[in-house]
Coordinates of C-alpha atoms in Angstrom, one line a residue:
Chain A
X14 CA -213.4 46.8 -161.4
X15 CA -213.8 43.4 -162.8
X16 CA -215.5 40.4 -161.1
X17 CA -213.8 38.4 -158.7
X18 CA -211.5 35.5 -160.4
X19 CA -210.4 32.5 -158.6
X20 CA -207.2 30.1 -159.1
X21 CA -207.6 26.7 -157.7
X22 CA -204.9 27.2 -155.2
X23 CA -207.8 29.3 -154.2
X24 CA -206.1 33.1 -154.5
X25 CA -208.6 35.4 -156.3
X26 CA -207.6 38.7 -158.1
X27 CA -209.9 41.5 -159.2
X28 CA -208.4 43.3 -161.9
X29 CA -209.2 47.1 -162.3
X30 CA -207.8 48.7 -165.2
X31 CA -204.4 46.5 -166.4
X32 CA -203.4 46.2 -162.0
X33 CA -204.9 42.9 -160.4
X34 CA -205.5 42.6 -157.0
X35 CA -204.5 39.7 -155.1
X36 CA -205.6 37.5 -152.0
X37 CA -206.6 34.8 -150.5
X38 CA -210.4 33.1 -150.2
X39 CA -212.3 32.8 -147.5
X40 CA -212.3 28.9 -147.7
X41 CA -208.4 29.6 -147.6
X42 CA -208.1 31.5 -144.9
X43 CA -210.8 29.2 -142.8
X44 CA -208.5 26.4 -143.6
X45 CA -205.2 28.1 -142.8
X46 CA -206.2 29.1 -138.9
X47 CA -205.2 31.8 -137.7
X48 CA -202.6 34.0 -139.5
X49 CA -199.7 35.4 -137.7
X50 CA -197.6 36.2 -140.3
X51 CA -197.5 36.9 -144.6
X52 CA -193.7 36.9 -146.3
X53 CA -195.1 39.1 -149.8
X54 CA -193.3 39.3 -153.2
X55 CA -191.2 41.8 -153.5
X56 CA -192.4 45.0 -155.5
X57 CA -190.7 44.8 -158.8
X58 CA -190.5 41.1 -159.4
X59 CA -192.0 39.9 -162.8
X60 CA -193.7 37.0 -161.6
X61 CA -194.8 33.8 -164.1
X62 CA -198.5 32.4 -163.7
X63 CA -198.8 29.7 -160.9
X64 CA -195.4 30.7 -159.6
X65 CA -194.7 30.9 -155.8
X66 CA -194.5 34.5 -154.7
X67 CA -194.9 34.6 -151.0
X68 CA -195.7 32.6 -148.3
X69 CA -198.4 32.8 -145.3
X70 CA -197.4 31.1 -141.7
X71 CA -200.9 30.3 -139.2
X72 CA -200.5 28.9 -136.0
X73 CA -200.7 25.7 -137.6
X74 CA -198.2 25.9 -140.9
X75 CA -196.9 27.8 -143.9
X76 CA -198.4 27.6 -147.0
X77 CA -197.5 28.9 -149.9
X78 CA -198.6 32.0 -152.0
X79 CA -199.1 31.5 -156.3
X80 CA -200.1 34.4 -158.3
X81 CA -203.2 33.3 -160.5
X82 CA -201.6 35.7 -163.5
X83 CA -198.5 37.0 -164.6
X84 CA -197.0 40.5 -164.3
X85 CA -195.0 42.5 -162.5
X86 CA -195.5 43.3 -158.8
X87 CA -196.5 46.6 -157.7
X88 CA -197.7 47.5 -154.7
X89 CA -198.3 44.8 -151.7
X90 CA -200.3 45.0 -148.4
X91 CA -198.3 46.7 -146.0
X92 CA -201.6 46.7 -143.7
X93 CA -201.4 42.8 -143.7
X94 CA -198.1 43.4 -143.0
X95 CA -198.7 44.9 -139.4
X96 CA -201.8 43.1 -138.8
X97 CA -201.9 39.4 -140.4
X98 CA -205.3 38.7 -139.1
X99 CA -206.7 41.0 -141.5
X100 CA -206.3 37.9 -143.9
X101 CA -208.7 36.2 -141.5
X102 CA -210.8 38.9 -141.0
X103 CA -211.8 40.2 -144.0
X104 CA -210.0 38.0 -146.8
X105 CA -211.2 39.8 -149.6
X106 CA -211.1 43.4 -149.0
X107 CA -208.2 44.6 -146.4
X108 CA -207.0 41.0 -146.0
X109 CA -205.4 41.6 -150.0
X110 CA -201.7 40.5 -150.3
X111 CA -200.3 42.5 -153.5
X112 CA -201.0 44.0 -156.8
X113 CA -199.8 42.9 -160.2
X114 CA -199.1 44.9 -163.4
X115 CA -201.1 42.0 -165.7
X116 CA -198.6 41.1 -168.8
X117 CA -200.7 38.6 -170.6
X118 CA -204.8 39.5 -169.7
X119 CA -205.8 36.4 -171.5
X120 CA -204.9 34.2 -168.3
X121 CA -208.1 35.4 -166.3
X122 CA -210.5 34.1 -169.0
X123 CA -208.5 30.7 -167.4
X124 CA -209.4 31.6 -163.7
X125 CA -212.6 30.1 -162.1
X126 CA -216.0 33.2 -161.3
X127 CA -217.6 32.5 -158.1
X128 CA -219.7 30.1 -159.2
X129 CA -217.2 27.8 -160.8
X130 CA -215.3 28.3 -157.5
X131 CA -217.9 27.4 -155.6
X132 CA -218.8 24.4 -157.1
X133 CA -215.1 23.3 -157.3
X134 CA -214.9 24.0 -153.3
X135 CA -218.3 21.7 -153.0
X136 CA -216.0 19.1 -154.8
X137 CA -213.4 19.4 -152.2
X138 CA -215.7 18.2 -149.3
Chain B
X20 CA -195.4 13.2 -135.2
X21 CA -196.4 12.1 -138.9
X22 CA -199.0 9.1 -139.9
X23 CA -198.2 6.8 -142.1
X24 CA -199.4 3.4 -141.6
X25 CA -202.4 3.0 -143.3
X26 CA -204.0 1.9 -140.3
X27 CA -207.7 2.7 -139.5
X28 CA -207.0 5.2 -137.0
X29 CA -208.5 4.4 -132.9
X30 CA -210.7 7.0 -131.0
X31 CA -210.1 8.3 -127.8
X32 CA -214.1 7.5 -125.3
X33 CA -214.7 11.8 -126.3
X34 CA -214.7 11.4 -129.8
X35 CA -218.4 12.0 -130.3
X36 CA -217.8 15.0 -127.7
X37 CA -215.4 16.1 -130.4
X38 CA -217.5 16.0 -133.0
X39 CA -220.0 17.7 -131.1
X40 CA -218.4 20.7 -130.4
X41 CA -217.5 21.1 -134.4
X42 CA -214.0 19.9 -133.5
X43 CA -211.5 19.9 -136.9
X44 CA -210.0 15.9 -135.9
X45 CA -206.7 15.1 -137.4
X46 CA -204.8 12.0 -137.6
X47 CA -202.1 11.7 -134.2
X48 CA -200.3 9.2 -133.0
X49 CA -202.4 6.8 -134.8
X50 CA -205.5 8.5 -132.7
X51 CA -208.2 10.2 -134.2
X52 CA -207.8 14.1 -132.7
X53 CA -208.9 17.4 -132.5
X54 CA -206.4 19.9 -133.7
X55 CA -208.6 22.5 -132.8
X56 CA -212.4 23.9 -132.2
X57 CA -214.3 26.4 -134.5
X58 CA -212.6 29.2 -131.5
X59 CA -208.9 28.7 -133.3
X60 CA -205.6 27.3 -131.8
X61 CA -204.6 31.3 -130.8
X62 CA -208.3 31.8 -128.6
X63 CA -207.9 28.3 -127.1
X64 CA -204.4 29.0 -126.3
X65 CA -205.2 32.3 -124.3
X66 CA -207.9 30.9 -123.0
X67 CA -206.0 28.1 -121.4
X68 CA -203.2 31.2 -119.9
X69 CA -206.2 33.6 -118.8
X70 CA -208.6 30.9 -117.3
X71 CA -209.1 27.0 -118.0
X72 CA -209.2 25.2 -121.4
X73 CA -210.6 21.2 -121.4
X74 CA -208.1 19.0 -123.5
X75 CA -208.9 15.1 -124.2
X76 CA -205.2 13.3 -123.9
X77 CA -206.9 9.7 -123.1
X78 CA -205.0 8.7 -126.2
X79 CA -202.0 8.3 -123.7
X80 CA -200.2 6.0 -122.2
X81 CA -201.8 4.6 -118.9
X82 CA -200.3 1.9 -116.7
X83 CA -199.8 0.5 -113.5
X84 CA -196.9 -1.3 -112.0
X85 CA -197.7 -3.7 -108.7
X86 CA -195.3 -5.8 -107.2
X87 CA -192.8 -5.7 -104.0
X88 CA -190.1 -4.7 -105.8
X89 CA -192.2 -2.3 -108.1
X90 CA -189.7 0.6 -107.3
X91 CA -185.8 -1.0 -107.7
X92 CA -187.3 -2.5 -111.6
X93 CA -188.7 1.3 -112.5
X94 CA -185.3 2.7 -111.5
X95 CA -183.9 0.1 -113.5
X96 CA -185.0 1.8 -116.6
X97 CA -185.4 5.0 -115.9
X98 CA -182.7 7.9 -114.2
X99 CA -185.1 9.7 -111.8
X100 CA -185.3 9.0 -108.0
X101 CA -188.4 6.9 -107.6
X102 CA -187.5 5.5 -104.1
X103 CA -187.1 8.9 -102.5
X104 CA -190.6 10.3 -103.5
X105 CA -192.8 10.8 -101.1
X106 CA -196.0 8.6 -101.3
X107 CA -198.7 10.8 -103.4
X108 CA -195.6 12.8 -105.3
X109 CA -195.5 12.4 -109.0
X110 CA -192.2 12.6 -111.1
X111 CA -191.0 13.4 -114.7
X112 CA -188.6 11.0 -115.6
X113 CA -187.3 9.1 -118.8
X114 CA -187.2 6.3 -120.3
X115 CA -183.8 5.5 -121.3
X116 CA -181.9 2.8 -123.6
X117 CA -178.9 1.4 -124.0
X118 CA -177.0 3.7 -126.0
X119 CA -178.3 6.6 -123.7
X120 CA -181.0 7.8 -125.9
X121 CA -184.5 8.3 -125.0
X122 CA -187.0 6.0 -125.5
X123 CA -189.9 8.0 -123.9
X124 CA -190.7 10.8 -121.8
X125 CA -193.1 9.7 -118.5
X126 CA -195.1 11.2 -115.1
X127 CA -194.5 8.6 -112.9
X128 CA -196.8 8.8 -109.0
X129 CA -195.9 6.9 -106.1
X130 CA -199.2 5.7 -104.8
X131 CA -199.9 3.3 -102.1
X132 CA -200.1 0.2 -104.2
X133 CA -198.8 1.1 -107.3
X134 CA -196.8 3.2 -109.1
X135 CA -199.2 4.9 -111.5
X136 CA -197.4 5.8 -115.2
X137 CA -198.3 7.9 -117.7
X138 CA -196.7 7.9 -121.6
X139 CA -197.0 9.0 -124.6
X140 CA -199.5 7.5 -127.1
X141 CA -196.9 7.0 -129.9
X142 CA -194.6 5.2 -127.5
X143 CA -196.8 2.8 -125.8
X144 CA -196.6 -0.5 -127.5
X145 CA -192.9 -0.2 -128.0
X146 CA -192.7 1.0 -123.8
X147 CA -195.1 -1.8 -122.6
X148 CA -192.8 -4.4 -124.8
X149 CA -189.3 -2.5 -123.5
X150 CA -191.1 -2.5 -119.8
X151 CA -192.5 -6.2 -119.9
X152 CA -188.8 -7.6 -120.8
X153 CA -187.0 -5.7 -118.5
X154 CA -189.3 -6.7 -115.4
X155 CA -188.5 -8.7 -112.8
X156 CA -190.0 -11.8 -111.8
X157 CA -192.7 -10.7 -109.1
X158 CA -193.3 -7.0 -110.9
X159 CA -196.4 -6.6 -113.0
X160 CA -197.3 -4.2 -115.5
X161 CA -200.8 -3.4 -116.0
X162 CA -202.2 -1.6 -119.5
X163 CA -205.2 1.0 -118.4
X164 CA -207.2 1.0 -121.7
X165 CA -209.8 1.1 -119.3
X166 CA -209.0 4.6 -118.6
X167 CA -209.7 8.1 -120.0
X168 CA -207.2 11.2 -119.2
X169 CA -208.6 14.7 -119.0
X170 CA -206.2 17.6 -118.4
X171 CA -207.8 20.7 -117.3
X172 CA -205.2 23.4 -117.3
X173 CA -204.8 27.3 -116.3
X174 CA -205.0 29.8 -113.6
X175 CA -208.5 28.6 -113.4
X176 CA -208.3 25.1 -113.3
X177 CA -207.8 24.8 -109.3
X178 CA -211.3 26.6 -108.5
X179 CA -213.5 24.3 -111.1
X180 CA -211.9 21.3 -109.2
X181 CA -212.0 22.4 -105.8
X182 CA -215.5 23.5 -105.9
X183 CA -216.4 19.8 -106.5
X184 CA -213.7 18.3 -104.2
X185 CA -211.9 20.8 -102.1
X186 CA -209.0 18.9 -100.8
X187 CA -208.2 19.6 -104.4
X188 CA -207.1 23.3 -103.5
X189 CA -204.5 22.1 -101.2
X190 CA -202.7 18.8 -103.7
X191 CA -198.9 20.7 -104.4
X192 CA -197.8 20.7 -108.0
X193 CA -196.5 17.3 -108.9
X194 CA -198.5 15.5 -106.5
X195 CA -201.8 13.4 -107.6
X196 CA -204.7 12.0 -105.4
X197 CA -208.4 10.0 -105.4
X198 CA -211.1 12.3 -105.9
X199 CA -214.8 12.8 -106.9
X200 CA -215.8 15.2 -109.2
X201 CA -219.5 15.0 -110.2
X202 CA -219.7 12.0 -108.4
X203 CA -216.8 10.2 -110.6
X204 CA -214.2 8.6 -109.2
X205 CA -211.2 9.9 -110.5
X206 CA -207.6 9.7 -109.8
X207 CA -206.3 13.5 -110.3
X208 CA -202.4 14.6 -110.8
X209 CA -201.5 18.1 -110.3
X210 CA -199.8 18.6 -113.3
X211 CA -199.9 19.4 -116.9
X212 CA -198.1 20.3 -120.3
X213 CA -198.9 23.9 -120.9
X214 CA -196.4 25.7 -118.2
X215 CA -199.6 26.8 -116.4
X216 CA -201.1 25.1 -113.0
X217 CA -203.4 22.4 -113.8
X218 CA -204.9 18.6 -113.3
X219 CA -204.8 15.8 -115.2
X220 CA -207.5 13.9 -114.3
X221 CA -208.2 9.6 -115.0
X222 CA -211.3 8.9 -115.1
X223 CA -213.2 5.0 -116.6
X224 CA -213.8 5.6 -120.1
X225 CA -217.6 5.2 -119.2
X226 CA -217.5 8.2 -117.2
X227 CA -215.3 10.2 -119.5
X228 CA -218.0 12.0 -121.6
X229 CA -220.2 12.9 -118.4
X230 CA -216.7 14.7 -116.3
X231 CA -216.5 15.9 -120.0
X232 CA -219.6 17.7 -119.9
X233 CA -220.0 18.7 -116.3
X234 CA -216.2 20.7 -116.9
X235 CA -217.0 22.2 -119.5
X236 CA -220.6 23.8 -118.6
X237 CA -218.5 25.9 -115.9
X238 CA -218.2 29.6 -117.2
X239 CA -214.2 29.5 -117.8
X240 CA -213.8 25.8 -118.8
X241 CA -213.0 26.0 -122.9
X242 CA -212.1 23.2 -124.8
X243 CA -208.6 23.1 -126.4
X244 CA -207.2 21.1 -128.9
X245 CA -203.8 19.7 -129.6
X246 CA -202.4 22.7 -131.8
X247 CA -203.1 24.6 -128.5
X248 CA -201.4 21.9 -126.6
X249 CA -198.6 22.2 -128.9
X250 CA -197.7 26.1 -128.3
X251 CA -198.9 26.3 -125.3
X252 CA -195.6 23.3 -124.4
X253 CA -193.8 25.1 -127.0
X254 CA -194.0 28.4 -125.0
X255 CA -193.0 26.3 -121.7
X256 CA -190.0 24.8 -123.3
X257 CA -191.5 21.3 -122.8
X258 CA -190.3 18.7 -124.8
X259 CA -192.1 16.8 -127.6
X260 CA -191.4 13.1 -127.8
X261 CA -190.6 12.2 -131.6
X262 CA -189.5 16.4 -132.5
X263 CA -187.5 17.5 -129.4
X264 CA -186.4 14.0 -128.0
X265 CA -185.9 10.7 -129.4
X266 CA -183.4 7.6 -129.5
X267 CA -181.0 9.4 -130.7
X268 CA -180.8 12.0 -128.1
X269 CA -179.1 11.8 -124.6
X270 CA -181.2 13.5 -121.1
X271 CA -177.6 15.3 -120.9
X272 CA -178.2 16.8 -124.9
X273 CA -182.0 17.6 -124.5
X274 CA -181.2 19.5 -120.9
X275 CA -182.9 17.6 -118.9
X276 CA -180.2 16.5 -116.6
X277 CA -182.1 18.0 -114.0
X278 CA -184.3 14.5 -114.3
X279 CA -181.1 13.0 -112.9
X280 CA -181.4 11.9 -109.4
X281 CA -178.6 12.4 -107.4
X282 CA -178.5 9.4 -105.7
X283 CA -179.1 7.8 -109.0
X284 CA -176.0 9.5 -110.5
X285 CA -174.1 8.2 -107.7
X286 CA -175.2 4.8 -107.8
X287 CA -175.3 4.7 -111.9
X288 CA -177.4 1.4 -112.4
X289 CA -180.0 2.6 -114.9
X290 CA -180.2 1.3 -118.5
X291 CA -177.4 3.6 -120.6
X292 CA -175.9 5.2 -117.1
X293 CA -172.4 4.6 -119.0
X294 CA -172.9 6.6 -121.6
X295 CA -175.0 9.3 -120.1
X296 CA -172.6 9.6 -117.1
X297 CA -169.8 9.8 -119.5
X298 CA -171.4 13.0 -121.4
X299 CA -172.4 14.4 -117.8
X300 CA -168.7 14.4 -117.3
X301 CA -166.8 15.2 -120.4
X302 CA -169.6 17.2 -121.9
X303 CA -171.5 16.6 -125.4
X304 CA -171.7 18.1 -128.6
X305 CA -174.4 19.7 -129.0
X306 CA -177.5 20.8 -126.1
X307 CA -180.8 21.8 -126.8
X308 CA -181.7 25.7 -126.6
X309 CA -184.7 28.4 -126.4
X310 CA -184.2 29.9 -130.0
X311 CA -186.0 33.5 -130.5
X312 CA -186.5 34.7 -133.5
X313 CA -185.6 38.1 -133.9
X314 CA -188.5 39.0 -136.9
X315 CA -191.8 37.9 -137.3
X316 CA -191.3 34.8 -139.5
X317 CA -192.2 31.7 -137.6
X318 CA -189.2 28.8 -137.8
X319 CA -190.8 25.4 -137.9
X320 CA -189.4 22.2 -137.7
X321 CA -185.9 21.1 -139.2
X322 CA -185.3 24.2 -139.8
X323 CA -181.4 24.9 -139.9
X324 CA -179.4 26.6 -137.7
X325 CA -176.3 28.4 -138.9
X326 CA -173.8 30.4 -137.0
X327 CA -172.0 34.3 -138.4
X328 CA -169.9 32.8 -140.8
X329 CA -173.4 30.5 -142.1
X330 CA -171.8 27.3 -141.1
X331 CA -174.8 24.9 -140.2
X332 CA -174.7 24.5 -135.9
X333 CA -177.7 22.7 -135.5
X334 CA -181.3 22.5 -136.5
X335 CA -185.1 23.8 -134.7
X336 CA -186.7 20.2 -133.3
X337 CA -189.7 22.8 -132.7
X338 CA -190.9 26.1 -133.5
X339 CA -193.8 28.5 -134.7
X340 CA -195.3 31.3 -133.5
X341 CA -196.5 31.6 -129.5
X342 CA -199.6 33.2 -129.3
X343 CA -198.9 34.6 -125.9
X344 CA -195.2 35.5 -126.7
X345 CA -196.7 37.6 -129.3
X346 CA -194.0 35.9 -131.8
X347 CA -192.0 33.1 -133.5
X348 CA -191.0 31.0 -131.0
X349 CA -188.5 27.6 -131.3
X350 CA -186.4 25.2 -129.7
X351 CA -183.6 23.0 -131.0
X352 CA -180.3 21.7 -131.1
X353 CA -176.8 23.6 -131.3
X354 CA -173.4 23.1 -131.2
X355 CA -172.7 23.5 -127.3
X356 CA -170.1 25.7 -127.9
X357 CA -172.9 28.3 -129.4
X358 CA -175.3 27.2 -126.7
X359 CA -175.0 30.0 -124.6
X360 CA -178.0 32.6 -124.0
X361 CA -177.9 35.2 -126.3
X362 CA -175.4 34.1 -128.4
X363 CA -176.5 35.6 -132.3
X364 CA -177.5 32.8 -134.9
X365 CA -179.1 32.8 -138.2
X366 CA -182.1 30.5 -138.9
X367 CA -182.3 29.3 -142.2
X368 CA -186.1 30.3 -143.7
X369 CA -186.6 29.7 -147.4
X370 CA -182.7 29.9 -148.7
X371 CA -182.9 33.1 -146.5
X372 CA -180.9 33.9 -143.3
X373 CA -183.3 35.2 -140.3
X374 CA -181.5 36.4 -137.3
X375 CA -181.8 35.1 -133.8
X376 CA -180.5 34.4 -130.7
X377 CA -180.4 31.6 -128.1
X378 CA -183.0 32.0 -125.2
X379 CA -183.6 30.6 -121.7
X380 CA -186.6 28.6 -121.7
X381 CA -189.4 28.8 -120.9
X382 CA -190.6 31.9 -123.1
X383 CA -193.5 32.3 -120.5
X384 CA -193.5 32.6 -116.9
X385 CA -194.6 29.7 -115.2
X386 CA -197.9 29.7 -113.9
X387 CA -197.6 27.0 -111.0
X388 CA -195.4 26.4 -107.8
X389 CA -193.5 23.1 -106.6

């Protein structure tokens, strides 16, 4: 499995094989509150980079979901699905939304590594 | 309700406090607020149900009217019964205009030498002008910035407050009185915003920080923040100035024509008694609801409401998810031939039609008794 990626509406993907998998980051999630509930993509859709696939509802608000790449949708989180704190909880591993069948590979070389994200959530502050 | 004057925005005497407890301050009302502490609106919120939660609302409204006639000029402008409360009793009561509409929504307590008022902090210019030229010669308003206002609130609340001052124990819901609590002088209603028993307690601002404190050091005091504040009245089905109720909005629309005295309906001589007694009569248009959502997708705000055939009926005024419901949660407005509980509606999510019906309110069981 690749490193972690990171789009600056601050989803990552790891990508394993030519299937990413998607979420949100930690920063996200810390911002969001607590999540009570995740609308997903639908498995099937082709999705475009940056579109907006899904939504996630806190306490607080809805904010919406972009996939960082391109592809077709595949599998999504039916875990987060019965349990939407897992996105609080453990944002990168059970927290993941959905996987996507990567049509163009060449976006990820566009998406921030950790440290890049890092430094661009310092910025944010 | 949203900010947009650029205006530097005021603090409320706990704002340090705030900061101090790693408080995440938004912009409300033109007040500089905590939305929440690092413990989450949902915690906070369960907190306040299961034991006590600590919320900072000095950035209300807090006025005094003296005068002889003090009573006959409130009832001027408001529909409640004010004459007929009994001296210590509180009230919730509107503010009314011409038209009918609602100006503000407002605890008014009959003390001995006042009648002691409490707004809301968006309202309270516009309500001191609309007050101070409708006033009689002889009646005199009186603007409290000198005052802080603590609510402490849940099952809990009555044994913090009665172990400092036990006549505390015995004050009935809707009903406020002079206490001392770690040697403050406070004035302290038994009352609150969440749907659970509680105080509201005003206190100097110089004193605010210390009651502050000496709360919140007891074992089930939490603080709470307004996005608690919010679903925990959302759960109660309490209104919202600005979402829920406004000037264009009649007491006999919103539901609350339970505020209506009856001696006051009789005698119809508030501001907009036409109009409002006319609806009483013949009815209105539309009446605000409970909505529940039948799935688990929160409906916020403006959200439309549309009937079987997807003909708009209405729209949520306010909605999300109730952390003690378990679920979405709303309220809003429908056309009042739909307005009847359980009647099926669709809520209109993202271009996509979620089911739902109409619900009594409140989604919670109340935690007090009157």
């Amino acid at each position: 499995m690749s490193d972690i990626r990171y789009s600056e509406e601050h989803e990552w993907i790891r990508v394993d094989g030519d299937v990413g998998t998607v979420g949100i980051s930690d920063y996200a999630q810390g911002a969001l509150g607590d999540v009570v509930f995740v609308e997903m993509p639908e498995v099937g859709t082709n999705l475009d980079q940056n579109a907006e696939v899904g939504v996630i509802e806190s306490v607080k608000a809805a904010s919406e979901i972009y996939t960082p790449v391109s592809g077709e949708v595949v599998a999504v989180n039916d875990a987060v699905d019965g349990d939407p704190s897992l996105v609080n909880t453990d944002p990168l591993g059970e927290g993941w939304l959905f996987q996507v069948k990567l049509s163009n590979a060449d976006e990820l070389d566009g998406l921030a590594n950790q440290e890049a994200y890092d430094k661009f959530l310092e910025g944010l502050d | 309700m949203t900010e947009t004057k650029q205006q530097p925005l005021k603090q409320t005497p706990l704002n340090d406090f705030h900061l101090s407890l790693g408080a995440k301050m938004v912009p409300f009302a033109g007040y500089d607020m905590p939305v929440q502490y690092p413990a989450g609106i949902m915690k906070e919120h369960l907190h306040c149900r299961e034991k006590a939660a600590l919320f900072d609302v000095s950035h209300m409204g807090q006025f005094t009217l003296t005068g002889e006639n003090r009573i006959a000029a409130l009832e001027a402008l408001v529909p409640g019964d004010i004459q007929s409360l009994k001296l210590g009793r509180m009230r919730y009561t509107l503010l009314t205009s011409e038209t009918g509409g609602i100006l503000d929504d407002l605890m008014v307590t009959k003390r001995e030498d006042d009648l002691f008022i409490v707004l809301n902090a968006g309202c309270k210019d516009t309500d001191e002008i609309h007050l101070r030229a409708h006033l009689p010669e002889g009646v005199a308003l009186h603007r409290h910035d000198d005052l802080a206002l603590l609510a402490l609130q849940g099952p809990a609340a009555v044994n913090v407050l009665s172990a400092e001052a036990p006549a505390l124990a015995e004050l009935p819901f809707m009903a406020g009185a002079q206490a001392s609590l770690f040697g403050v002088d406070c004035f302290v209603g038994r009352c609150g915003y969440t749907g659970e028993d509680g105080f509201e307690i005003s206190v100097s601002v110089s004193d605010a920080e210390a009651l502050a404190k000496s709360l919140l050091a007891h074992d089930d005091v939490e603080p709470a923040g307004l996005g608690a504040r919010d679903t925990l009245r959302l759960e109660a089905g309490l209104c919202l100035y600005g979402n829920d109720i406004d000037e264009d909005t009649t007491p006999i629309e919103a539901g609350l024509t339970w505020t209506i005295g009856k001696r006051r309906k009789i005698e119809a001589d508030f501001l907009g008694a036409e109009p409002i007694m006319n609806q009483l009569f013949e009815g209105t248009d539309r009446l605000r609801v409970g909505i529940q959502p039948e799935g688990r997708a929160p409906a916020r705000a403006h959200t439309p409401i549309v009937d079987a055939d997807g003909n708009v009926i209405g729209e949520i005024t306010s909605g999300g998810f109730g952390p003690s419901v378990g679920g979405p949660v709303a309220m809003g407005y429908v056309r009042a031939d739909t307005a009847e509980d359980g009647t099926e509606i669709g809520l209109m999510i993202r271009n996509k039609v979620h089911p739902a019906r109409v619900a009594p309110l409140p989604f919670i069981k109340k935690g007090w008794q009157s």
